[in-house]
Amino acid sequence: MTTSEPVTQPISEKPQQDDDPIIEIIAMHKWFGEFHVLKDINLRVTRGERIVICGPSGSGKSTMIRCINRLEEHQRGKIIVDGIELTNDLKNIERIRAEVGMVFQHFNLFPHLTIVDNLTLGPIWVRKTPKKEAEETAMYYLEKVHIAEQAKKYPGQLSGGQQQRVAIARSLCMKPNVMLFDEPTSALDPEMVKEVLDVMISLAEEGMTMLVVTHEMGFAKSVAHRVLFMDYGQILEENVPKAFFENPEHERTQLFLSQILH
Amino acid sequence: MTVHVIDPAAENLKPPATSVGVVGWMRANLFNGVFNSILTVLTLILLFQTLPPFIKWAFIDAHWLSGDACRGADGACWSVISNNLRFIVFGFYPHPEQWRPLLAMLLLVGLLFYSQNRSRWNKPLAWAWLVGLISMGILLKGGLLGLTAVESTQWGGLPLTLLLSVFGLTAAYPLGVVLALGRQSRMRVVQTLCVIYIELIRGVPLISLLFMSSVVFPLFLPEGVTLNKILRAQVAIILFTAAYIAEVVRGGLQAIPRGQYEAAESMGLNYWQTMRLVILPQALKIVIPPSVSILISAFKDTSLVVIIALFDLLKTTKSVLSDPQWMGFSAEAYIFVAVVYFVCCFFMSNYSRRLEKELDTSL
Ligand SMILES: Nc1ncnc2c1ncn2[C@@H]1O[C@H](COP(=O)(O)OP(=O)(O)OP(=O)(O)O)[C@@H](O)[C@H]1O
Ligand SMILES: [Mg+2]
């Protein structure tokens, strides 16, 4: 499942740890009914940091990043995003969601709206941007993901790779401070994976804070500042990519890597 | 190894013609296979048996205007309609004022026709509807702007049927949507109330609701307070139809994948924005066909108001038949009513099919 990209140097150095992390997760636990999915998660994400999260199926990767924008509710511990703690306060949740972009495995574009309307929906209704300005922003980001000529089409008329690039552009239109990606390429045909990864790499080059759940190890090696390995609802190991791939410490990580790097 | 050379002329061929001309069409549509051929022949025989006599009765031998020549004649007596048209259409509405319901109906039909085209749906049109509905009300009721007041007990015929339907359906639809949302709500109390309401209403026939609204409900009103009978029937129809709409809309809501909610919410849209901008447009589109079925049957069910002594179109027609001069011409009268109902229902289903096509974004 790896792309054949060479191991390159990270695009930019990891930003210095500062006292103002954009995401801070402290001793967070989550249960689905009786099932303890996330156990004592601690994570501090610096502004501009890029983190890749990997791990076997069912290990809780999706659940963890979905907690960050409250698509899932955690039961214990703290999650602080951009200085705002996630509680049941709806206003806070909406504020955080507006700052945190999310890209899903299955794109989740709105099929009843044209591409450009998909992109302007959030800015117009959440940010109260005037329609004209929102459309200009939308076109700017569509250019950026190389898909501007499709602006007037509907999502159903686009290929998977194109839809995922639109989904990324849709998140960017909200001018988020953080982008969450939940396996953005795993529903795509192999020849479309690269076009989506390229967009993500260019986003990384601009210094976007990114949390990416993915099995694209080539992407992890070249883009991530840190790789997290999750299993049994815990973060078992975390390291810079080079060390993570060359000298994994935990035996679960070794097993996982040996399976996935084949 | 063969090399394929792309021949530009060979690229775009017309699709092969499968059926050519009348014979081709007939072969493809009427006589493809033994079973279908037999069916076609049988249908033709049946048509030959029934159609000519009907045409002879309905058109050739028919009397259109003269009242007296009808008795003992072979053909249809459409005079029963033409001679009583004003009563059938307007009921007991005072004669000199009947231009008012007529104008109101023309206004309604005009607005409906104008609104057919979705590209014309904008704010001014919404205002036009509001103004239109209010002026229809004023036209019917009078008592304003120098129009003499006409008691609602005198309203009847086609305007009454249209009034009950148009207001009933336009009010029932949003109410049904709200009930469906309530039934999906995470708030237990709201959800339970909606379930109870929907199940209670669906468990009762419309007739009994109408009875309750006209007989039982007034018992609970304080002495001296009366609520207009038409209004009560109207409310019963709205409450009844809304429960059915709610269940249909709920089906549509359930068909929307979770990812749509998540995508909308993860942008920071709140509950109402998510529903209005993302979920309902998709859900309501899915449920156009069953909704239209409900609207059509609700439209026809307005004729049940006869049981609480309202003179809708069907009732005015029936009253004409009780006049000794026109007794026995019920076939003609009912055919007329059926045609009026059919035209309205056909308009609705036709329009809904067009709407479905226009809203189809899958291609
Ligand atoms: N809504 C839910 N209700 C109950 N259990 C759930 C729910 N969502 C996920 N789970 C369970 O929680 C565990 C973690 O799920 P999660 O989706 O986070 O895994 P994942 O690491 O993202 O796996 P994958 O790589 O397959 O996407 C799984 O065992 C899953 O069955
Ligand atoms: Mg997952």
XYZ file of C-alpha atoms and ligand atoms in Angstrom, chain A residues 32-33 35 37-38 55-64 66 72 105 182-183 213 215 230, chain B residues 258, ligand 1:
55
model
C -19.063 3.639 22.482
C -21.562 2.252 24.962
C -16.687 -0.327 24.425
C -12.460 2.971 22.011
C -9.996 5.647 23.068
C -2.560 1.912 12.679
C -4.631 -1.167 11.993
C -8.318 -1.062 11.170
C -10.520 -0.470 14.179
C -7.733 1.020 16.258
C -9.598 4.290 16.771
C -7.817 6.611 14.320
C -10.995 8.006 12.803
C -12.662 8.294 16.161
C -9.761 10.298 17.528
C -13.447 13.088 14.742
C -17.784 12.299 18.179
C -12.809 9.150 2.950
C -9.538 10.794 7.368
C -8.092 8.365 4.831
C -4.992 9.444 8.860
C -1.771 4.391 4.867
C -2.362 3.762 17.137
C -24.632 10.179 7.600
N -20.666 4.863 16.061
C -20.034 3.784 16.601
N -20.677 3.008 17.503
C -20.054 1.950 18.052
N -18.814 1.551 17.752
C -18.116 2.281 16.856
C -18.700 3.421 16.234
N -17.803 3.950 15.378
C -16.694 3.157 15.483
N -16.886 2.157 16.358
C -15.902 1.149 16.741
O -14.815 1.817 17.293
C -13.599 1.228 16.886
C -12.705 2.282 16.275
O -13.274 2.739 15.090
P -12.539 3.742 14.114
O -13.455 4.024 13.003
O -12.038 4.895 14.889
O -11.315 2.881 13.609
P -10.222 3.251 12.548
O -8.932 3.159 13.236
O -10.552 4.533 11.893
O -10.331 2.059 11.527
P -10.294 2.071 9.932
O -8.866 2.056 9.541
O -10.988 0.811 9.555
O -11.013 3.298 9.459
C -13.954 0.115 15.935
O -13.861 -1.102 16.634
C -15.372 0.391 15.554
O -16.070 -0.824 15.382
